[in-house]
PDB file of C-alpha atoms in Angstrom:
ATOM      1  CA  GLY A 282    -217.996  75.942 -31.705  1.00 71.00           C
ATOM      2  CA  ASN A 283    -220.298  73.661 -33.633  1.00 79.00           C
ATOM      3  CA  SER A 284    -219.690  73.567 -37.357  1.00 86.00           C
ATOM      4  CA  VAL A 285    -220.212  71.464 -40.453  1.00 91.00           C
ATOM      5  CA  THR A 286    -217.963  70.870 -43.439  1.00 93.00           C
ATOM      6  CA  GLN A 287    -219.453  69.569 -46.656  1.00 93.00           C
ATOM      7  CA  MET A 288    -217.871  68.608 -49.919  1.00 84.00           C
ATOM      8  CA  GLU A 289    -217.362  71.383 -52.381  1.00 81.00           C
ATOM      9  CA  GLY A 290    -219.203  71.399 -55.622  1.00 84.00           C
ATOM     10  CA  PRO A 291    -220.349  71.815 -58.137  1.00 93.00           C
ATOM     11  CA  VAL A 292    -221.332  68.243 -58.809  1.00 95.00           C
ATOM     12  CA  THR A 293    -222.639  67.285 -62.248  1.00 96.00           C
ATOM     13  CA  LEU A 294    -224.242  63.897 -62.829  1.00 96.00           C
ATOM     14  CA  SER A 295    -226.237  62.073 -65.444  1.00 97.00           C
ATOM     15  CA  GLU A 296    -229.775  60.924 -64.712  1.00 97.00           C
ATOM     16  CA  GLU A 297    -229.946  57.635 -62.775  1.00 96.00           C
ATOM     17  CA  ALA A 298    -226.430  58.072 -61.398  1.00 97.00           C
ATOM     18  CA  PHE A 299    -225.604  57.564 -57.722  1.00 97.00           C
ATOM     19  CA  LEU A 300    -225.159  60.721 -55.675  1.00 97.00           C
ATOM     20  CA  THR A 301    -223.132  61.148 -52.493  1.00 97.00           C
ATOM     21  CA  ILE A 302    -222.502  64.451 -50.759  1.00 97.00           C
ATOM     22  CA  ASN A 303    -220.126  64.234 -47.832  1.00 97.00           C
ATOM     23  CA  CYS A 304    -220.769  66.113 -44.603  1.00 97.00           C
ATOM     24  CA  THR A 305    -218.717  66.002 -41.417  1.00 96.00           C
ATOM     25  CA  TYR A 306    -219.322  67.926 -38.260  1.00 94.00           C
ATOM     26  CA  THR A 307    -217.593  69.252 -35.179  1.00 91.00           C
ATOM     27  CA  ALA A 308    -219.711  69.574 -32.087  1.00 85.00           C
ATOM     28  CA  THR A 309    -219.795  69.348 -28.345  1.00 79.00           C
ATOM     29  CA  GLY A 310    -222.607  67.275 -26.977  1.00 77.00           C
ATOM     30  CA  TYR A 311    -225.135  65.577 -29.209  1.00 78.00           C
ATOM     31  CA  PRO A 312    -226.462  67.809 -31.951  1.00 85.00           C
ATOM     32  CA  SER A 313    -229.274  66.972 -34.337  1.00 87.00           C
ATOM     33  CA  LEU A 314    -228.234  66.820 -37.989  1.00 91.00           C
ATOM     34  CA  PHE A 315    -230.127  67.982 -41.057  1.00 93.00           C
ATOM     35  CA  TRP A 316    -230.037  68.214 -44.805  1.00 96.00           C
ATOM     36  CA  TYR A 317    -231.803  71.154 -46.406  1.00 96.00           C
ATOM     37  CA  VAL A 318    -232.366  71.609 -50.140  1.00 97.00           C
ATOM     38  CA  GLN A 319    -232.760  74.798 -52.164  1.00 95.00           C
ATOM     39  CA  TYR A 320    -234.336  74.365 -55.595  1.00 95.00           C
ATOM     40  CA  PRO A 321    -233.703  77.105 -58.170  1.00 91.00           C
ATOM     41  CA  GLY A 322    -235.542  80.311 -57.290  1.00 86.00           C
ATOM     42  CA  GLU A 323    -236.915  78.931 -54.031  1.00 88.00           C
ATOM     43  CA  GLY A 324    -236.153  79.126 -50.329  1.00 89.00           C
ATOM     44  CA  LEU A 325    -234.518  76.313 -48.410  1.00 92.00           C
ATOM     45  CA  GLN A 326    -236.649  73.417 -47.252  1.00 92.00           C
ATOM     46  CA  LEU A 327    -235.945  70.541 -44.916  1.00 92.00           C
ATOM     47  CA  LEU A 328    -235.050  67.351 -46.778  1.00 96.00           C
ATOM     48  CA  LEU A 329    -234.338  64.998 -43.876  1.00 95.00           C
ATOM     49  CA  LYS A 330    -233.004  64.914 -40.344  1.00 92.00           C
ATOM     50  CA  ALA A 331    -231.569  62.641 -37.639  1.00 92.00           C
ATOM     51  CA  THR A 332    -231.615  63.420 -33.961  1.00 86.00           C
ATOM     52  CA  LYS A 333    -229.302  60.793 -32.453  1.00 87.00           C
ATOM     53  CA  ALA A 334    -226.446  58.473 -33.317  1.00 90.00           C
ATOM     54  CA  ASP A 335    -227.253  55.677 -35.804  1.00 94.00           C
ATOM     55  CA  ASP A 336    -230.541  57.300 -36.795  1.00 94.00           C
ATOM     56  CA  LYS A 337    -231.220  57.265 -40.523  1.00 96.00           C
ATOM     57  CA  GLY A 338    -233.161  60.105 -42.069  1.00 96.00           C
ATOM     58  CA  SER A 339    -234.875  59.526 -45.407  1.00 97.00           C
ATOM     59  CA  ASN A 340    -237.098  61.430 -47.813  1.00 96.00           C
ATOM     60  CA  LYS A 341    -237.699  61.550 -51.595  1.00 95.00           C
ATOM     61  CA  GLY A 342    -235.247  58.678 -52.124  1.00 97.00           C
ATOM     62  CA  PHE A 343    -232.461  60.448 -50.209  1.00 98.00           C
ATOM     63  CA  GLU A 344    -230.902  58.939 -47.101  1.00 98.00           C
ATOM     64  CA  ALA A 345    -228.348  59.975 -44.503  1.00 98.00           C
ATOM     65  CA  THR A 346    -227.134  58.156 -41.376  1.00 97.00           C
ATOM     66  CA  TYR A 347    -225.905  59.916 -38.245  1.00 96.00           C
ATOM     67  CA  ARG A 348    -222.456  58.394 -37.614  1.00 95.00           C
ATOM     68  CA  LYS A 349    -221.055  59.487 -34.288  1.00 92.00           C
ATOM     69  CA  GLU A 350    -217.850  57.473 -34.617  1.00 93.00           C
ATOM     70  CA  THR A 351    -216.882  59.248 -37.840  1.00 94.00           C
ATOM     71  CA  THR A 352    -218.783  62.493 -37.067  1.00 94.00           C
ATOM     72  CA  SER A 353    -220.443  62.276 -40.451  1.00 96.00           C
ATOM     73  CA  PHE A 354    -223.871  62.625 -42.048  1.00 97.00           C
ATOM     74  CA  HIS A 355    -223.369  61.895 -45.735  1.00 98.00           C
ATOM     75  CA  LEU A 356    -226.300  62.334 -48.111  1.00 98.00           C
ATOM     76  CA  GLU A 357    -226.970  59.607 -50.687  1.00 98.00           C
ATOM     77  CA  LYS A 358    -229.437  58.875 -53.445  1.00 98.00           C
ATOM     78  CA  GLY A 359    -229.294  55.793 -55.573  1.00 96.00           C
ATOM     79  CA  SER A 360    -230.746  57.150 -58.812  1.00 95.00           C
ATOM     80  CA  VAL A 361    -230.969  60.894 -59.334  1.00 97.00           C
ATOM     81  CA  GLN A 362    -233.399  62.727 -61.588  1.00 97.00           C
ATOM     82  CA  VAL A 363    -233.166  66.069 -63.339  1.00 97.00           C
ATOM     83  CA  SER A 364    -235.587  67.408 -60.727  1.00 96.00           C
ATOM     84  CA  ASP A 365    -232.950  66.766 -58.033  1.00 97.00           C
ATOM     85  CA  SER A 366    -230.842  69.626 -59.402  1.00 97.00           C
ATOM     86  CA  ALA A 367    -230.501  71.977 -56.440  1.00 97.00           C
ATOM     87  CA  VAL A 368    -228.169  73.267 -53.751  1.00 95.00           C
ATOM     88  CA  TYR A 369    -227.877  70.950 -50.751  1.00 97.00           C
ATOM     89  CA  PHE A 370    -226.929  72.182 -47.280  1.00 95.00           C
ATOM     90  CA  CYS A 371    -225.836  70.117 -44.323  1.00 95.00           C
ATOM     91  CA  ALA A 372    -226.710  71.658 -40.956  1.00 92.00           C
ATOM     92  CA  LEU A 373    -226.545  70.932 -37.274  1.00 89.00           C
ATOM     93  CA  SER A 374    -228.314  72.246 -34.252  1.00 82.00           C
ATOM     94  CA  ARG A 375    -226.360  73.961 -31.569  1.00 67.00           C
ATOM     95  CA  THR A 376    -226.543  72.081 -28.340  1.00 54.00           C
ATOM     96  CA  ILE A 377    -227.419  74.764 -25.828  1.00 54.00           C
ATOM     97  CA  THR A 378    -230.753  73.860 -24.308  1.00 51.00           C
ATOM     98  CA  GLY A 379    -233.554  75.799 -25.882  1.00 50.00           C
ATOM     99  CA  ASP A 380    -231.308  77.147 -28.589  1.00 56.00           C
ATOM    100  CA  TYR A 381    -232.852  76.403 -31.976  1.00 62.00           C
ATOM    101  CA  LYS A 382    -230.239  78.079 -34.110  1.00 76.00           C
ATOM    102  CA  LEU A 383    -228.697  75.971 -36.860  1.00 85.00           C
ATOM    103  CA  SER A 384    -225.177  76.079 -38.282  1.00 87.00           C
ATOM    104  CA  PHE A 385    -225.063  75.445 -42.025  1.00 90.00           C
ATOM    105  CA  GLY A 386    -222.381  74.159 -44.326  1.00 92.00           C
ATOM    106  CA  ALA A 387    -221.293  76.029 -47.434  1.00 92.00           C
ATOM    107  CA  GLY A 388    -223.709  74.186 -49.707  1.00 94.00           C
ATOM    108  CA  THR A 389    -223.133  71.825 -52.624  1.00 95.00           C
ATOM    109  CA  THR A 390    -224.597  72.611 -56.023  1.00 95.00           C
ATOM    110  CA  VAL A 391    -225.819  69.506 -57.841  1.00 97.00           C
ATOM    111  CA  THR A 392    -226.760  69.510 -61.514  1.00 97.00           C
ATOM    112  CA  VAL A 393    -228.339  66.435 -63.063  1.00 97.00           C
ATOM    113  CA  ARG A 394    -228.270  66.148 -66.858  1.00 96.00           C
ATOM    114  CA  ALA A 395    -230.896  64.266 -68.834  1.00 94.00           C
TER     115      ALA A 395
ATOM    116  CA  ASP B 109    -249.800  75.875 -46.886  1.00 67.00           C
ATOM    117  CA  VAL B 110    -247.145  77.358 -44.632  1.00 67.00           C
ATOM    118  CA  LYS B 111    -245.748  80.621 -45.785  1.00 89.00           C
ATOM    119  CA  VAL B 112    -242.831  82.896 -45.056  1.00 94.00           C
ATOM    120  CA  THR B 113    -243.015  85.969 -47.240  1.00 95.00           C
ATOM    121  CA  GLN B 114    -240.182  88.397 -47.827  1.00 95.00           C
ATOM    122  CA  SER B 115    -241.289  91.746 -49.100  1.00 89.00           C
ATOM    123  CA  SER B 116    -238.740  92.262 -51.867  1.00 89.00           C
ATOM    124  CA  ARG B 117    -237.068  89.679 -54.077  1.00 92.00           C
ATOM    125  CA  TYR B 118    -234.560  92.137 -55.537  1.00 95.00           C
ATOM    126  CA  LEU B 119    -233.296  95.471 -54.252  1.00 95.00           C
ATOM    127  CA  VAL B 120    -230.615  97.850 -55.460  1.00 97.00           C
ATOM    128  CA  LYS B 121    -229.450 100.485 -52.994  1.00 96.00           C
ATOM    129  CA  ARG B 122    -226.640 102.993 -52.761  1.00 97.00           C
ATOM    130  CA  THR B 123    -223.878 103.071 -50.166  1.00 97.00           C
ATOM    131  CA  GLY B 124    -225.033 104.858 -47.033  1.00 97.00           C
ATOM    132  CA  GLU B 125    -228.736 104.315 -47.603  1.00 97.00           C
ATOM    133  CA  LYS B 126    -230.937 102.863 -44.883  1.00 97.00           C
ATOM    134  CA  VAL B 127    -232.439  99.556 -45.994  1.00 97.00           C
ATOM    135  CA  PHE B 128    -235.422  97.679 -44.583  1.00 97.00           C
ATOM    136  CA  LEU B 129    -236.038  94.017 -45.337  1.00 97.00           C
ATOM    137  CA  GLU B 130    -239.407  92.760 -44.197  1.00 97.00           C
ATOM    138  CA  CYS B 131    -240.470  89.220 -43.412  1.00 97.00           C
ATOM    139  CA  VAL B 132    -243.929  87.926 -42.488  1.00 97.00           C
ATOM    140  CA  GLN B 133    -244.908  84.406 -41.478  1.00 96.00           C
ATOM    141  CA  ASP B 134    -248.427  83.030 -41.177  1.00 94.00           C
ATOM    142  CA  MET B 135    -247.688  79.959 -39.056  1.00 89.00           C
ATOM    143  CA  ASP B 136    -247.815  81.558 -35.586  1.00 90.00           C
ATOM    144  CA  HIS B 137    -244.156  80.612 -35.059  1.00 89.00           C
ATOM    145  CA  GLU B 138    -242.348  81.951 -32.031  1.00 89.00           C
ATOM    146  CA  ASN B 139    -238.856  81.898 -33.546  1.00 89.00           C
ATOM    147  CA  MET B 140    -237.751  84.031 -36.451  1.00 93.00           C
ATOM    148  CA  PHE B 141    -234.313  84.324 -38.019  1.00 93.00           C
ATOM    149  CA  TRP B 142    -232.353  86.374 -40.503  1.00 96.00           C
ATOM    150  CA  TYR B 143    -229.528  84.677 -42.384  1.00 95.00           C
ATOM    151  CA  ARG B 144    -227.329  85.857 -45.202  1.00 96.00           C
ATOM    152  CA  GLN B 145    -226.253  83.457 -47.925  1.00 94.00           C
ATOM    153  CA  ASP B 146    -222.971  83.929 -49.763  1.00 93.00           C
ATOM    154  CA  PRO B 147    -221.259  81.562 -52.208  1.00 87.00           C
ATOM    155  CA  GLY B 148    -218.773  79.305 -50.471  1.00 85.00           C
ATOM    156  CA  LEU B 149    -219.872  80.471 -47.031  1.00 88.00           C
ATOM    157  CA  GLY B 150    -223.302  78.928 -46.784  1.00 89.00           C
ATOM    158  CA  LEU B 151    -225.805  80.548 -44.458  1.00 91.00           C
ATOM    159  CA  ARG B 152    -224.655  82.731 -41.599  1.00 92.00           C
ATOM    160  CA  LEU B 153    -226.993  83.829 -38.833  1.00 92.00           C
ATOM    161  CA  ILE B 154    -227.384  87.579 -38.417  1.00 95.00           C
ATOM    162  CA  TYR B 155    -230.093  87.866 -35.772  1.00 95.00           C
ATOM    163  CA  PHE B 156    -232.626  85.685 -34.056  1.00 91.00           C
ATOM    164  CA  SER B 157    -235.873  86.429 -32.205  1.00 92.00           C
ATOM    165  CA  TYR B 158    -237.802  84.014 -29.999  1.00 88.00           C
ATOM    166  CA  ASP B 159    -240.621  86.369 -29.044  1.00 89.00           C
ATOM    167  CA  VAL B 160    -242.088  89.776 -29.721  1.00 92.00           C
ATOM    168  CA  LYS B 161    -239.599  92.513 -28.879  1.00 89.00           C
ATOM    169  CA  MET B 162    -236.932  89.905 -28.052  1.00 91.00           C
ATOM    170  CA  LYS B 163    -233.792  89.568 -30.138  1.00 92.00           C
ATOM    171  CA  GLU B 164    -230.407  87.930 -29.948  1.00 91.00           C
ATOM    172  CA  LYS B 165    -227.296  88.511 -32.000  1.00 92.00           C
ATOM    173  CA  GLY B 166    -226.205  85.760 -34.297  1.00 90.00           C
ATOM    174  CA  ASP B 167    -222.761  85.201 -35.724  1.00 88.00           C
ATOM    175  CA  ILE B 168    -222.486  88.324 -37.876  1.00 94.00           C
ATOM    176  CA  PRO B 169    -224.673  91.095 -36.403  1.00 96.00           C
ATOM    177  CA  GLU B 170    -222.331  94.004 -37.165  1.00 96.00           C
ATOM    178  CA  GLY B 171    -223.930  96.577 -39.411  1.00 96.00           C
ATOM    179  CA  TYR B 172    -227.435  95.196 -38.884  1.00 97.00           C
ATOM    180  CA  SER B 173    -230.317  95.651 -36.489  1.00 97.00           C
ATOM    181  CA  VAL B 174    -233.732  94.021 -36.241  1.00 97.00           C
ATOM    182  CA  SER B 175    -237.243  94.785 -35.089  1.00 97.00           C
ATOM    183  CA  ARG B 176    -240.004  92.450 -33.968  1.00 97.00           C
ATOM    184  CA  GLU B 177    -243.063  94.455 -32.933  1.00 95.00           C
ATOM    185  CA  LYS B 178    -245.560  91.757 -33.888  1.00 96.00           C
ATOM    186  CA  LYS B 179    -245.245  88.003 -33.685  1.00 95.00           C
ATOM    187  CA  GLU B 180    -245.669  87.478 -37.407  1.00 96.00           C
ATOM    188  CA  ARG B 181    -243.247  90.146 -38.603  1.00 97.00           C
ATOM    189  CA  PHE B 182    -239.453  90.368 -38.332  1.00 97.00           C
ATOM    190  CA  SER B 183    -237.581  93.192 -39.994  1.00 97.00           C
ATOM    191  CA  LEU B 184    -233.892  93.453 -40.804  1.00 98.00           C
ATOM    192  CA  ILE B 185    -232.437  96.946 -40.949  1.00 97.00           C
ATOM    193  CA  LEU B 186    -229.207  98.073 -42.509  1.00 97.00           C
ATOM    194  CA  GLU B 187    -228.637 101.496 -40.964  1.00 94.00           C
ATOM    195  CA  SER B 188    -226.051 102.556 -43.545  1.00 97.00           C
ATOM    196  CA  ALA B 189    -225.657 100.071 -46.361  1.00 97.00           C
ATOM    197  CA  SER B 190    -222.168  99.171 -47.525  1.00 97.00           C
ATOM    198  CA  THR B 191    -220.976  97.254 -50.562  1.00 97.00           C
ATOM    199  CA  ASN B 192    -219.907  94.286 -48.419  1.00 96.00           C
ATOM    200  CA  GLN B 193    -223.555  93.827 -47.483  1.00 98.00           C
ATOM    201  CA  THR B 194    -224.402  92.858 -51.036  1.00 98.00           C
ATOM    202  CA  SER B 195    -225.835  89.389 -50.529  1.00 97.00           C
ATOM    203  CA  MET B 196    -228.877  87.131 -50.495  1.00 96.00           C
ATOM    204  CA  TYR B 197    -230.865  87.563 -47.276  1.00 97.00           C
ATOM    205  CA  LEU B 198    -233.040  84.716 -46.039  1.00 96.00           C
ATOM    206  CA  CYS B 199    -235.736  84.931 -43.414  1.00 96.00           C
ATOM    207  CA  ALA B 200    -236.870  81.797 -41.576  1.00 93.00           C
ATOM    208  CA  SER B 201    -239.246  80.851 -38.790  1.00 92.00           C
ATOM    209  CA  SER B 202    -239.866  77.860 -36.546  1.00 88.00           C
ATOM    210  CA  PHE B 203    -241.857  76.711 -33.565  1.00 82.00           C
ATOM    211  CA  LEU B 204    -240.493  76.965 -30.057  1.00 72.00           C
ATOM    212  CA  ASP B 205    -241.561  73.437 -29.325  1.00 64.00           C
ATOM    213  CA  GLY B 206    -239.051  72.225 -26.776  1.00 48.00           C
ATOM    214  CA  THR B 207    -237.902  69.333 -28.932  1.00 48.00           C
ATOM    215  CA  ASN B 208    -235.474  71.191 -31.120  1.00 54.00           C
ATOM    216  CA  THR B 209    -236.801  69.577 -34.261  1.00 63.00           C
ATOM    217  CA  GLY B 210    -234.737  72.012 -36.250  1.00 66.00           C
ATOM    218  CA  GLU B 211    -237.242  72.481 -39.012  1.00 80.00           C
ATOM    219  CA  LEU B 212    -236.944  76.018 -40.238  1.00 88.00           C
ATOM    220  CA  PHE B 213    -239.344  77.395 -42.824  1.00 90.00           C
ATOM    221  CA  PHE B 214    -237.630  79.781 -45.214  1.00 93.00           C
ATOM    222  CA  GLY B 215    -238.768  82.599 -47.412  1.00 94.00           C
ATOM    223  CA  GLU B 216    -237.611  82.826 -51.003  1.00 93.00           C
ATOM    224  CA  GLY B 217    -234.899  85.323 -50.194  1.00 94.00           C
ATOM    225  CA  SER B 218    -234.156  88.977 -50.900  1.00 96.00           C
ATOM    226  CA  ARG B 219    -231.197  89.675 -53.131  1.00 96.00           C
ATOM    227  CA  LEU B 220    -229.668  93.012 -52.142  1.00 97.00           C
ATOM    228  CA  THR B 221    -227.107  94.827 -54.251  1.00 97.00           C
ATOM    229  CA  VAL B 222    -225.371  97.838 -52.736  1.00 97.00           C
ATOM    230  CA  LEU B 223    -223.667 100.112 -55.247  1.00 96.00           C
TER     231      LEU B 223
END
């Protein structure tokens, strides 16, 4: 079945450092790919998405490119801030028509120090 | 502002008790979901509903049931709580828009402890 594997955390960085969180997927067909973020004490919210190969999703300085050849969707940010401290989840849509269920990775906890 | 509201942020129950977790959304979404979130396992889908009175099992439905009597409300029921159901429970909703945009709107979660 469809699944995602993301790098284990926790990840601790200093402000203005470069952040990469790796995500690879296994899927039949052509799933859409997503990154969700969970800030402390809050629910998850969509950070960015890509719906087909070579698409780049971007939001709040974060970017991720849908790479079909490497089945990857790595999240990157060039200069992190303390406010980026959160848990990040990679997710993919299941490919059955009309099926809007998502499969999520285990989550990566990121802590940014001032 | 879009809103998914879960009735309880924190609950403590005893083994064998019946537990109700309530979720209400104000966005007129067709789809509603219950996930549980556990460290190292991410989010796992328990149940899914795409319409009133309609439900589908997710990946881990054992020990749970759901009810959707109104479009805006989706309840998760633990008929007889067990300690392995101690977890964070997340409710989410989305439109049934035919494009599979994948944007789910989540509540803040209900942390359940079963003693």
